[in-house]
CSV table of C-alpha atoms and ligand atoms in Angstrom, one decimal:
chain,number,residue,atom,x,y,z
Q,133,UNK,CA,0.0,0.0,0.0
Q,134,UNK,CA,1.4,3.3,-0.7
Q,135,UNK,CA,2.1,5.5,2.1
Q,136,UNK,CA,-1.1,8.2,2.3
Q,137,UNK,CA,1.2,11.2,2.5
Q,138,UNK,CA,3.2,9.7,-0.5
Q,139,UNK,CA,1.2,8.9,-3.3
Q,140,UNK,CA,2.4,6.3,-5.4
Q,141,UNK,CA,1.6,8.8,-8.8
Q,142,UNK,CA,3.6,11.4,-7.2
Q,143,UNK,CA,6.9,9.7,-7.6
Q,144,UNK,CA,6.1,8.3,-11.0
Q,145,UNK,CA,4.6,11.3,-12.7
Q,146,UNK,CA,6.6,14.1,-11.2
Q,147,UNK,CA,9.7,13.7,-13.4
Q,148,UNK,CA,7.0,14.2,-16.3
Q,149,UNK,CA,6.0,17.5,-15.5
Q,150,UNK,CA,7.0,20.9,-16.7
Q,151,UNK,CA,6.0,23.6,-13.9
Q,152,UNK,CA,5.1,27.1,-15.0
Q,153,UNK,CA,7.8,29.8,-14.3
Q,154,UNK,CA,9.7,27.1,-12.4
Q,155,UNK,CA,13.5,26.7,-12.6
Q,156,UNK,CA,12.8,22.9,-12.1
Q,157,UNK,CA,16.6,22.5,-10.9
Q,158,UNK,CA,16.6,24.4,-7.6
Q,159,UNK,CA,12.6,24.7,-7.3
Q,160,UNK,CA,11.4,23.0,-4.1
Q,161,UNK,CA,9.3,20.0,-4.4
Q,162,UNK,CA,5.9,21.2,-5.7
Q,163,UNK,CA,3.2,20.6,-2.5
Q,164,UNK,CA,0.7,17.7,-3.4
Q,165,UNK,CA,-2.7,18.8,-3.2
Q,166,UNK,CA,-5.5,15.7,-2.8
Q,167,UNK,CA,-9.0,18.0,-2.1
Q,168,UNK,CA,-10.0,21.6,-1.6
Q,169,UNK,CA,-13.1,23.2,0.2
Q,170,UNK,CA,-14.4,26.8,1.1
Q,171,UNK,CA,-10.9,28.8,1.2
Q,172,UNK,CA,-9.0,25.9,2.1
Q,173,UNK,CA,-6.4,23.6,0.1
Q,174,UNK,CA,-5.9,20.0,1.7
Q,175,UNK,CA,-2.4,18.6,1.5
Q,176,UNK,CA,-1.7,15.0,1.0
Q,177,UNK,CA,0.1,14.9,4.2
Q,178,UNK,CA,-3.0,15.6,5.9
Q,179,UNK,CA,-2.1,19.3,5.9
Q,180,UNK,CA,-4.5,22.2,4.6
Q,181,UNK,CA,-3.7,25.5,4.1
Q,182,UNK,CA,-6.0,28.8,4.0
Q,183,UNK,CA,-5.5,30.0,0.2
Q,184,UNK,CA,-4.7,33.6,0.2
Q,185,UNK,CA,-4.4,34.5,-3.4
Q,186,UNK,CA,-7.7,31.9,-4.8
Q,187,UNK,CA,-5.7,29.8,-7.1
Q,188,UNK,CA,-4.3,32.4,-9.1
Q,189,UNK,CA,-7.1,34.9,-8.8
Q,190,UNK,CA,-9.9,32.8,-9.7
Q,191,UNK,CA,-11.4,31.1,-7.5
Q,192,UNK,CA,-13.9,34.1,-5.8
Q,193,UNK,CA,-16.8,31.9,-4.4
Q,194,UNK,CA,-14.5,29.8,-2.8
Q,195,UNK,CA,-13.5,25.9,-3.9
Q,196,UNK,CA,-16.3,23.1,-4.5
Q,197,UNK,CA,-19.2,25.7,-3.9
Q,198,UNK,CA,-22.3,23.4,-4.4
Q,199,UNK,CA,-23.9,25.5,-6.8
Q,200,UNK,CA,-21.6,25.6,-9.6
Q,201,UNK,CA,-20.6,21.7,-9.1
Q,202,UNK,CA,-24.1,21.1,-9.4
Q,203,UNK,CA,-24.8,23.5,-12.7
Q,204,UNK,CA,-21.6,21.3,-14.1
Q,205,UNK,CA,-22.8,18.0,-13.0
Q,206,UNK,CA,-26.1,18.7,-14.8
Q,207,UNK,CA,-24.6,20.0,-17.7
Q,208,UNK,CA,-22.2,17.1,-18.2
Q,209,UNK,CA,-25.1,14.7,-18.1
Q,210,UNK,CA,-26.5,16.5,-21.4
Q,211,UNK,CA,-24.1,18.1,-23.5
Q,212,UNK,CA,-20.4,18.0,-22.3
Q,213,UNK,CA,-19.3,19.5,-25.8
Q,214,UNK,CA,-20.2,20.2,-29.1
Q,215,UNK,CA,-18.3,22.5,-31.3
Q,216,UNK,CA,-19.2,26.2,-31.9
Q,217,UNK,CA,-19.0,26.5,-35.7
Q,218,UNK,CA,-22.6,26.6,-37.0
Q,219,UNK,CA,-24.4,25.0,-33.5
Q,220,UNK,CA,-24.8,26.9,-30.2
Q,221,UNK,CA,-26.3,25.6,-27.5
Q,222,UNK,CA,-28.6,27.4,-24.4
Q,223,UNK,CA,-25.4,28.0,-21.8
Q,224,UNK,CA,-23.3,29.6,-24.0
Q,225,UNK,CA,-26.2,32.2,-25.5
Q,226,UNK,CA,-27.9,32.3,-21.9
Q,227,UNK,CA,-24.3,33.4,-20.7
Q,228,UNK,CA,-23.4,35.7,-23.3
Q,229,UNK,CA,-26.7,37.8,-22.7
Q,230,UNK,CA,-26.1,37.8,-19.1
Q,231,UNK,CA,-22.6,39.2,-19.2
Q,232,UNK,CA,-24.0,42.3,-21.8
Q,233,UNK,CA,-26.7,43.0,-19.3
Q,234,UNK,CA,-24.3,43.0,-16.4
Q,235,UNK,CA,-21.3,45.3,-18.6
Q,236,UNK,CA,-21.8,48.8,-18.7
Q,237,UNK,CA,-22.9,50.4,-22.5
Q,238,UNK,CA,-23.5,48.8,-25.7
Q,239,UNK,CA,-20.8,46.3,-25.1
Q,240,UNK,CA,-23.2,43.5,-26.4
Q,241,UNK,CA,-21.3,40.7,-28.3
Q,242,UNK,CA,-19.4,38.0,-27.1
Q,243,UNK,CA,-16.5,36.0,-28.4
Q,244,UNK,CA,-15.3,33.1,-25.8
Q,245,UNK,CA,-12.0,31.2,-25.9
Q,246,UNK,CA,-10.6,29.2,-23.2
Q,247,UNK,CA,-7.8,31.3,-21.7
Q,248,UNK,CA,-7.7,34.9,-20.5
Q,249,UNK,CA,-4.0,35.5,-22.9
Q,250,UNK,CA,-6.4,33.9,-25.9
Q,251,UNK,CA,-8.8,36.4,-24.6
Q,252,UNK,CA,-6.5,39.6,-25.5
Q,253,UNK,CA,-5.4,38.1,-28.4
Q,254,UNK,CA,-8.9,38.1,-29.7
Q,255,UNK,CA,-9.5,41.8,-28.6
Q,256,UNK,CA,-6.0,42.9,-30.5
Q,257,UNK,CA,-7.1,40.5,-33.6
Q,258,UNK,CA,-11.1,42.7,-33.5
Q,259,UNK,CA,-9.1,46.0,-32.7
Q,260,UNK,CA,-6.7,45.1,-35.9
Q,261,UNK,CA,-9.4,44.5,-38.5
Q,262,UNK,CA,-11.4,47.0,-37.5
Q,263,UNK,CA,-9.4,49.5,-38.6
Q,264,UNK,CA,-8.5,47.2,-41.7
Q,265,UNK,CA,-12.5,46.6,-42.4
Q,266,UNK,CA,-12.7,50.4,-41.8
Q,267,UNK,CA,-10.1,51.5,-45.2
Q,268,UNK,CA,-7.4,52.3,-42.7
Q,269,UNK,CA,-4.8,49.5,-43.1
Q,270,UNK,CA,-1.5,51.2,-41.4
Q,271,UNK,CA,-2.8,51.3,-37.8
Q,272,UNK,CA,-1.0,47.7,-36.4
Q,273,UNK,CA,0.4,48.9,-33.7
Q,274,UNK,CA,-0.9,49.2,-29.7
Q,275,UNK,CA,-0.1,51.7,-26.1
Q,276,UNK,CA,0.6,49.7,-23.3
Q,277,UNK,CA,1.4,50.9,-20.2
Q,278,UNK,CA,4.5,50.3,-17.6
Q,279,UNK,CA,4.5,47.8,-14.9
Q,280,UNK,CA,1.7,45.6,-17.5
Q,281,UNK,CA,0.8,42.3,-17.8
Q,282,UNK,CA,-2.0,40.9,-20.4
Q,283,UNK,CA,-0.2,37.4,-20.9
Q,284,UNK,CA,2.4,34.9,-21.8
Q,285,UNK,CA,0.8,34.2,-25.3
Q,286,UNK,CA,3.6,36.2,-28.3
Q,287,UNK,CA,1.4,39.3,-29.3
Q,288,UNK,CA,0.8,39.6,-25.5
Q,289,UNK,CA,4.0,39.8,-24.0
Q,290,UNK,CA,4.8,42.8,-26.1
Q,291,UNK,CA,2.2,44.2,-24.6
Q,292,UNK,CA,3.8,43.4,-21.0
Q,293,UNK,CA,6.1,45.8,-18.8
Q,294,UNK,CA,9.8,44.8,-20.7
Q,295,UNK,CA,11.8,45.2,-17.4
Q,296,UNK,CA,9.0,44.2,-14.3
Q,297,UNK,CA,7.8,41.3,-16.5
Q,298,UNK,CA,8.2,37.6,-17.2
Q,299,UNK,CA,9.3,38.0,-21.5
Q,300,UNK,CA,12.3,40.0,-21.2
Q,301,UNK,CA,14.1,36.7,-23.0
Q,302,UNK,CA,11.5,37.9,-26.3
Q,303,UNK,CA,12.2,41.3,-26.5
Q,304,UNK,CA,12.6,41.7,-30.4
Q,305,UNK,CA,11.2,38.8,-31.4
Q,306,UNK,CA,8.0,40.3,-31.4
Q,307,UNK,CA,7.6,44.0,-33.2
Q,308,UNK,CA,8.1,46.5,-30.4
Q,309,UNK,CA,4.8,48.2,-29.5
Q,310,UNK,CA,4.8,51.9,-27.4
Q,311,UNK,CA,4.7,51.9,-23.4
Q,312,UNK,CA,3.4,54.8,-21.6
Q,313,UNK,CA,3.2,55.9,-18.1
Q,314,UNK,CA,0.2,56.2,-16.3
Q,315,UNK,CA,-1.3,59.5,-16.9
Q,316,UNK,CA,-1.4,60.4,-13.2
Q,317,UNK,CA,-0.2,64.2,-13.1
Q,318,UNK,CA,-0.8,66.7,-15.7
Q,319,UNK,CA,2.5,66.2,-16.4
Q,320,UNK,CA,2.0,63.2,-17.6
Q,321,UNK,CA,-1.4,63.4,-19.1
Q,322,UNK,CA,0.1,65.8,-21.3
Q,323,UNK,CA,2.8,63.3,-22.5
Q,324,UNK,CA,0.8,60.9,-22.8
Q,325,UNK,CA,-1.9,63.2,-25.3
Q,326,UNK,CA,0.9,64.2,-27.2
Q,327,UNK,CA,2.2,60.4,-27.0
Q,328,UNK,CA,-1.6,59.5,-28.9
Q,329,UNK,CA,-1.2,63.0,-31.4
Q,330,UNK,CA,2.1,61.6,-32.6
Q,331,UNK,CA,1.1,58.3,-33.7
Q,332,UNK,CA,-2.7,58.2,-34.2
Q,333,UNK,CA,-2.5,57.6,-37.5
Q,334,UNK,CA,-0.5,53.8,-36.8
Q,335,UNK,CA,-2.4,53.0,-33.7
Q,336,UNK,CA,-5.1,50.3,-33.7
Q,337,UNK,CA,-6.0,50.7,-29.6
Q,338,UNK,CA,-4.9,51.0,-25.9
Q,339,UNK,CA,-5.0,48.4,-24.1
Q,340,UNK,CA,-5.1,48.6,-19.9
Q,341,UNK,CA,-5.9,46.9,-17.1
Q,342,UNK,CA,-8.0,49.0,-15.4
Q,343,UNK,CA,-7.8,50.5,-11.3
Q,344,UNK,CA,-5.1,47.8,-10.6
Q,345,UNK,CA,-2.6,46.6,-12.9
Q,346,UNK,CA,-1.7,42.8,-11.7
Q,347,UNK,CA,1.2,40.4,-12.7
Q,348,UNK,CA,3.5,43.1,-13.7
Q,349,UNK,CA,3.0,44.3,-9.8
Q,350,UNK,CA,0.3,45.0,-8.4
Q,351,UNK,CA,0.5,48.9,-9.0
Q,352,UNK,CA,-3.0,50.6,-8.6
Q,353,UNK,CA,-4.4,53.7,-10.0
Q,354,UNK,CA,-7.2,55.4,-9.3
Q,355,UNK,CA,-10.4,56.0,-11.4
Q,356,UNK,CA,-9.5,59.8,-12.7
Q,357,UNK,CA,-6.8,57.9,-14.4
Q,358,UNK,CA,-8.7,55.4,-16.5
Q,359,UNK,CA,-11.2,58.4,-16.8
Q,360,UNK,CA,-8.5,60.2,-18.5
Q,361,UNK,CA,-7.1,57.5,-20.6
Q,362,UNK,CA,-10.6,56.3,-21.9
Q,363,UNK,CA,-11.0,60.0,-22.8
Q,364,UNK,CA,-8.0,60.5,-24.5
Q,365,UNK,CA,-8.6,57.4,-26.5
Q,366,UNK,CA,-12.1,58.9,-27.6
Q,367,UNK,CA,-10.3,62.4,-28.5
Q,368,UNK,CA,-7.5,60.9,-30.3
Q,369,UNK,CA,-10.0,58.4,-32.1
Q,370,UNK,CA,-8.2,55.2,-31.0
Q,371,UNK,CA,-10.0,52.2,-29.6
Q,372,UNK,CA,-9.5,51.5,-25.7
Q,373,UNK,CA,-9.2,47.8,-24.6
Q,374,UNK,CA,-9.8,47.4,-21.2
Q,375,UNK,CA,-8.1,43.9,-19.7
Q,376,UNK,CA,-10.6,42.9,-16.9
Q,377,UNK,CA,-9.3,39.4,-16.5
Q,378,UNK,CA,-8.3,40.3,-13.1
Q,379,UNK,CA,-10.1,42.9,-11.9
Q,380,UNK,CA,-13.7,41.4,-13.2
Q,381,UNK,CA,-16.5,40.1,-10.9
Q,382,UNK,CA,-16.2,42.1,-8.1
Q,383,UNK,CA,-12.4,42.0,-7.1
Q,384,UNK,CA,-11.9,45.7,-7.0
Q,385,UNK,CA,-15.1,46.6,-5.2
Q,386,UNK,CA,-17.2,46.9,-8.3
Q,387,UNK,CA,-18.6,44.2,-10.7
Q,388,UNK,CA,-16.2,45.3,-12.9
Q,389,UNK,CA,-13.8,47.9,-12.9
Q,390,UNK,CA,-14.5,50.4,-15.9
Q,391,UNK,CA,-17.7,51.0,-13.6
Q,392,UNK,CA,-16.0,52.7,-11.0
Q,393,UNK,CA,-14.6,55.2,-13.7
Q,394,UNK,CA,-17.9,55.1,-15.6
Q,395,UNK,CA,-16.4,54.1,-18.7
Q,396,UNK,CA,-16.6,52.1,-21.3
Q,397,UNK,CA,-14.2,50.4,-23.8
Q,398,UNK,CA,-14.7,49.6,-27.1
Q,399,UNK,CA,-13.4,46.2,-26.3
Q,400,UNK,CA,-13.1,44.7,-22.7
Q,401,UNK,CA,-12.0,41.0,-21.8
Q,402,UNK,CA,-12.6,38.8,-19.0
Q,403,UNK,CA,-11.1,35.0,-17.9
Q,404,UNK,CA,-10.2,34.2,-14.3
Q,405,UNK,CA,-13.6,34.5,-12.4
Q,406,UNK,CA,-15.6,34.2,-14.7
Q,407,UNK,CA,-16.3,30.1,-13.9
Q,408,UNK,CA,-15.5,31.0,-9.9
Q,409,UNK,CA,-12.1,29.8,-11.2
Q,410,UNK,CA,-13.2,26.0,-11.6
Q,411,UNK,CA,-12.8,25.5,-15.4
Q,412,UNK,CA,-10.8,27.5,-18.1
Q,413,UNK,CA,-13.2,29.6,-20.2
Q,414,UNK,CA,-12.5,33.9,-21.3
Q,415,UNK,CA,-14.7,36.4,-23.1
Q,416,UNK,CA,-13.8,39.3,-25.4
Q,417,UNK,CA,-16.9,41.8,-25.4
Q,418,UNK,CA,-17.0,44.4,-28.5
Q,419,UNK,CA,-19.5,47.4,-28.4
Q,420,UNK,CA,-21.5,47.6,-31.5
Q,421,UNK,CA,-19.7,50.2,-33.3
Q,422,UNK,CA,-16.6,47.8,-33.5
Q,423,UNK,CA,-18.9,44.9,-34.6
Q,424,UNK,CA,-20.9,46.8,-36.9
Q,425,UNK,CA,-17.2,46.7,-38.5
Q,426,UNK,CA,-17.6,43.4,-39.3
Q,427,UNK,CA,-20.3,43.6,-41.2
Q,428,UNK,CA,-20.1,43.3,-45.2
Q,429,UNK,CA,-20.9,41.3,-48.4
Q,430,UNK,CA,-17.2,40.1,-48.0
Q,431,UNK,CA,-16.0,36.8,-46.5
Q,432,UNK,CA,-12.8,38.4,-45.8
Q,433,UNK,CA,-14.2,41.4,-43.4
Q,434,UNK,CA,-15.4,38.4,-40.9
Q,435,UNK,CA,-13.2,37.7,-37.5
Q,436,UNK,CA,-11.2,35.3,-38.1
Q,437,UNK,CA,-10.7,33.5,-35.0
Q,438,UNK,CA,-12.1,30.2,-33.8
Q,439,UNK,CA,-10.9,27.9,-31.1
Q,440,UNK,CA,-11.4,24.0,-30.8
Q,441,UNK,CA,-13.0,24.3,-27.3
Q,442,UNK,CA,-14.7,27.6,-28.0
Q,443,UNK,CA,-17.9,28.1,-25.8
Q,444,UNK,CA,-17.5,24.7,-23.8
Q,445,UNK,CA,-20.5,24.2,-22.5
Q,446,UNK,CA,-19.7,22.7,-19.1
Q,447,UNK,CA,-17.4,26.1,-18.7
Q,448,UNK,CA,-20.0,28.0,-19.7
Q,449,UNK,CA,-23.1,26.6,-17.2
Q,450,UNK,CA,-20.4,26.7,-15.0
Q,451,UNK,CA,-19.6,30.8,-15.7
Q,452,UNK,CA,-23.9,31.2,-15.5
Q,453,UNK,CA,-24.2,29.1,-12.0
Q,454,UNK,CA,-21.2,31.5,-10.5
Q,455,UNK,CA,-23.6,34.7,-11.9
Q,456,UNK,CA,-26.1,33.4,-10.1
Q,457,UNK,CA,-24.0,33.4,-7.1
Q,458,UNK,CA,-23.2,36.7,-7.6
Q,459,UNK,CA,-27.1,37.8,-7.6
Q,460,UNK,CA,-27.6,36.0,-5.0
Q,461,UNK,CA,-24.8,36.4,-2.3
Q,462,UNK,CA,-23.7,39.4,-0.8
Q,463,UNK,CA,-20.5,39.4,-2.6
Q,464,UNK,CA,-19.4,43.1,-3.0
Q,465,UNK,CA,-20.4,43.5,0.5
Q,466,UNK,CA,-17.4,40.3,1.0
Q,467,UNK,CA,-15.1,42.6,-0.8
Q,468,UNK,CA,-16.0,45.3,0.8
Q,469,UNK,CA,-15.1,44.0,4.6
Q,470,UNK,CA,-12.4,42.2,3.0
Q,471,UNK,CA,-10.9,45.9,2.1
Q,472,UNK,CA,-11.3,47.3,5.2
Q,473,UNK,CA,-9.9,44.2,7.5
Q,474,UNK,CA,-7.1,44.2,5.0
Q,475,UNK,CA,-6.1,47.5,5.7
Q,476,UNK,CA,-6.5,47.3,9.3
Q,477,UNK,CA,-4.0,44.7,9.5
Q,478,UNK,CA,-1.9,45.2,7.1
Q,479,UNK,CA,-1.2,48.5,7.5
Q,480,UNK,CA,0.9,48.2,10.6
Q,481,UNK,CA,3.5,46.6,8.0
Q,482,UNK,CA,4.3,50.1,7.1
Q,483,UNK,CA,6.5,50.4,10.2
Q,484,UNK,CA,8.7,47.3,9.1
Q,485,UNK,CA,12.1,47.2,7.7
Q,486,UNK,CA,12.6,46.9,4.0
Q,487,UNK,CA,8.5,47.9,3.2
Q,488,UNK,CA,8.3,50.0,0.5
Q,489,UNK,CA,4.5,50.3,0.4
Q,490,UNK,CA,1.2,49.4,1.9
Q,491,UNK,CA,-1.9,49.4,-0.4
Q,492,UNK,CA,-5.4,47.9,-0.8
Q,493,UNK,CA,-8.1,47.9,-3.2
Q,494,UNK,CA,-11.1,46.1,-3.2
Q,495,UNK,CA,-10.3,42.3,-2.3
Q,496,UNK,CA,-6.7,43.0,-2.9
Q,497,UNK,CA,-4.0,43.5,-0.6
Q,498,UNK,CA,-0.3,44.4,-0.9
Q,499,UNK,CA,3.0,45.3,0.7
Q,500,UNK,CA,5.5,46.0,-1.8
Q,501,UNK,CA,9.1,45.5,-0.4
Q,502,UNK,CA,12.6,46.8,-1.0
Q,503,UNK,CA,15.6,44.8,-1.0
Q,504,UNK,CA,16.2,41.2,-2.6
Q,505,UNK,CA,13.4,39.0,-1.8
Q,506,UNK,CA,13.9,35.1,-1.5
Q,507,UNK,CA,10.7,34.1,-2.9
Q,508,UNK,CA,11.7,30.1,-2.8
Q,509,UNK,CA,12.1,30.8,0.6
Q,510,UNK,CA,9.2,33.2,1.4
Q,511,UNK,CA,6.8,30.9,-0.2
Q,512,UNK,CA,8.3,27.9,2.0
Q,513,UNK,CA,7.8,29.5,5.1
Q,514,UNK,CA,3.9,30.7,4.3
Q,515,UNK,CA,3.4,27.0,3.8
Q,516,UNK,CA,5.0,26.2,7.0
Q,517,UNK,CA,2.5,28.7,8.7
Q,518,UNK,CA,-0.2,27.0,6.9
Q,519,UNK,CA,-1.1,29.6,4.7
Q,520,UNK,CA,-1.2,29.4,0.9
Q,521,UNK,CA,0.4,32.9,0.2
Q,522,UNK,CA,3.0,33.3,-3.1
Q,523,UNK,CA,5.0,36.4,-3.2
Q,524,UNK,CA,6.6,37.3,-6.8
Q,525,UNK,CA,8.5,40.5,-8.1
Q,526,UNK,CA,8.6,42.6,-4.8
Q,527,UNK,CA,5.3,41.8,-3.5
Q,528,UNK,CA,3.5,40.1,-1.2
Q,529,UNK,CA,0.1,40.1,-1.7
Q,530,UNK,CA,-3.7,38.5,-0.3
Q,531,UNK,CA,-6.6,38.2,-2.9
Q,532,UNK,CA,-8.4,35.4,-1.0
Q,533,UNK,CA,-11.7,33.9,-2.0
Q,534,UNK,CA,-14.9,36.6,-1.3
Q,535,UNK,CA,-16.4,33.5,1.3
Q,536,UNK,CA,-13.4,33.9,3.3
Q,537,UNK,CA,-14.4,34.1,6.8
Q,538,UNK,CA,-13.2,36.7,9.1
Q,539,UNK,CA,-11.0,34.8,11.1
Q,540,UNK,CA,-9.2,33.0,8.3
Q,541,UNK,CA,-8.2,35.9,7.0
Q,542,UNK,CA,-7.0,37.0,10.1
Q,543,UNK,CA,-4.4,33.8,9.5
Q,544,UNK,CA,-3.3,35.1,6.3
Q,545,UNK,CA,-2.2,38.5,7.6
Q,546,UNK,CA,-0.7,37.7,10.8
Q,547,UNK,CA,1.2,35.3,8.7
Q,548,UNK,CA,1.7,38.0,6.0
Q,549,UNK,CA,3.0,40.7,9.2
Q,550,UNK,CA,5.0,37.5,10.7
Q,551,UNK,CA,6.8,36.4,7.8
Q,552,UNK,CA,8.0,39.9,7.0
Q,553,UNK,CA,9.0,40.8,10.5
Q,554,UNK,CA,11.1,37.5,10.4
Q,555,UNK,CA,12.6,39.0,7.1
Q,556,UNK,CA,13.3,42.3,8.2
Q,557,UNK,CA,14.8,41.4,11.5
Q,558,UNK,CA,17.2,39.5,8.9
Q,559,UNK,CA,18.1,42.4,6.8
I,177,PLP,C1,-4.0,36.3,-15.9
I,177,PLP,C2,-4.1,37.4,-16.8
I,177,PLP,C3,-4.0,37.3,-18.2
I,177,PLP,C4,-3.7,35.9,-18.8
I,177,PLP,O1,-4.7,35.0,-18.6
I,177,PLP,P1,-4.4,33.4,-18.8
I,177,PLP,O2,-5.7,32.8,-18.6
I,177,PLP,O3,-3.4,33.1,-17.8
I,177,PLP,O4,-3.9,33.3,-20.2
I,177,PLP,C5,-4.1,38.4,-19.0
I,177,PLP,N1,-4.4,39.6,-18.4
I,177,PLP,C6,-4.4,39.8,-17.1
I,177,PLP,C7,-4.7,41.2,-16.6
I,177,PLP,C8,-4.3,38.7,-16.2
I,177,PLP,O5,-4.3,38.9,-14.9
């Protein structure tokens, strides 16, 4: 019998796998996870740890919520898949006119893919052939912004931050497109007009995560900002892609971000949340101005995009059952307590050596450091504590599940303030 804290695929399978962003040669063993539930993980040791950061941002009603298991269960029993070329099916359309209802404007069409990088591909492919439907073929190229991050897919990492980012190693192999700052002074709102004057006539869109930029660290702006850009887009005639893949269903304190700034793209695209993070699905949302573009007597004008798994329909029942949580369940009152215990108590890491910065937004929290960071060893010692916490970059950062209860999350910042007292006692 093998051991129950040992798993007998463990050893066989593990010198199979290829981990992401993993230097496999000095990474620690990879923790072995058998079950999850509510905000927890459970261990094969036994073990479970209180997941601060919801499996990579996804997982906002919590793990195993009975609701969507049962919407997926259902829909399994039925129609597990059936491809979207030419046949649709009730979860996908029921879901598509769900989100438009919920999103702010006329952003009422729906293109789904499995993966949010797939996702801003799409939205640069629509932005692209818009113009090129439209008689204006030279505009190919996009404005990103510092410290971004809208994937690890080729057209999107030369949309990500060149120096904070993970694609350094492509620079060039893609064609360089323009990074701005964030217009946040008039300073820089100035630049960043004349920035749009100068090359109008080559740019297709802007492309933003709005309120709080994510992977490329956590850096958070606030809604006068995105006000701003969205209107410099619309002065400058250039379309604005918003990247809500993060920020989406509720994580900043709105449903979705651009609502905070009242604005709204011309294209906007969501992944992440949008099954409650328990199967891989993304949306790209047009307005219909951009695709009224589409629209012509000629083959060629049409979008060309089309992925195998487009539209699953277990992804997608699951995306409608975690809307119906969201109608149901108090969830932007959970962020909203979630903001203000995370300030309360993780503030106080202000006062610690080697903190740079302490902020929060929404169901976010961060404390940005200064100094080398081990992360191998950070990451080790949160599991230790019995907390599922994993710091990259300079930050350390909680975006738990909205269900979280009060006093687990009270775990994941006394471990957050422990840990980093332990470090700065070292420095
Ligand atoms: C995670 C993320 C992506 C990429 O999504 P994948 O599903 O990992 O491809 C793109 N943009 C933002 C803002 C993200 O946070």
């Amino acid at each position: 019998m093998p051991q129950p804290n040992c798993p007998d695929w463990l050893d066989a399978g593990l010198p199979h796998i290829w981990l992401p962003y993993t230097q496999m040669q000095t990474a620690p063993t990879p923790l072995t996870v058998v079950s999850t539930h509510g905000a927890r993980i459970r261990l094969a040791d036994g073990r479970e740890l209180i997941d601060g950061i919801s499996s990579w941002w996804t997982a906002c009603h919590g793990y195993n919520h009975p609701h969507i298991r049962a919407a997926v269960n259902a829909q399994i029993a039925t129609l597990p898949h059936v491809m979207f070329g030419g046949l649709v099916h009730e979860p996908a359309l029921r879901l598509a006119q769900r989100l438009c209802a919920l999103l702010p404007g006329d952003l009422e069409r729906v293109f789904f893919t499995d993966s949010g990088s797939v996702a801003v591909e799409v939205a640069l492919k629509m932005a692209l052939q818009y113009w090129r439907n439209k008689g204006q073929e030279g505009r190919t190229r996009f404005v990103f912004f510092r410290h971004a991050y809208h994937g690890d897919t080729f057209a999107t990492m030369a949309l990500c931050d060149p120096d904070e980012g993970m694609h350094g190693l492509f620079s060039g192999v893609m064609p360089p497109q323009l990074m701005a700052e964030l217009p946040s002074s008039p300073i820089m709102q100035a630049a960043f007009d004349r920035l749009l004057d100068t090359h109008r006539e080559r740019l297709a869109a802007v492309v933003l995560e709005p309120l709080v930029q994510g992977a490329g660290g956590m850096k958070m702006h606030d809604a006068a900002t995105l006000r701003f850009i969205a209107e410099a887009c619309q002065r400058h005639g250039v379309l604005l892609i918003l990247d809500e893949i993060m920020t989406g269903f509720g994580r900043t304190g709105h449903l979705f971000a651009c609502e905070e700034a009242g604005v709204v793209p011309d294209i906007l695209c969501l992944a992440k949340a949008l099954t409650g993070g328990t199967l891989p699905l993304a949306a790209t949302v047009a307005r219909r101005h951009v695709f009224a573009a589409f629209l012509s007597d000629d083959p060629a004008a049409a979008l060309m995009h089309g992925p195998t798994t487009m539209a699953n329909p277990l992804a997608c029942a699951a995306a409608n059952a975690s809307l119906d949580l969201f109608e149901r369940e108090p969830r932007l009152a959970q962020v909203a307590a979630i903001a203000a215990q995370l300030t309360d108590a993780l503030e106080p890491c202000r006062a610690l050596a080697g903190v740079a910065d302490v902020r929060v937004k929404g169901a976010i929290g961060v404390v940005e450091l200064s100094g080398a960071m081990d992360l191998n060893a950070l990451r080790q010692r949160f599991a230790e504590l019995g907390v599922w916490v994993r710091p990259f970059g300079n930050v350390v950062y909680l975006m738990p599940p909205f269900v979280i209860s009060r006093d687990e999350l009270q775990t994941l910042t006394t471990s957050v303030r422990r840990v980093l007292a332990e470090r700065a006692a070292d420095l």
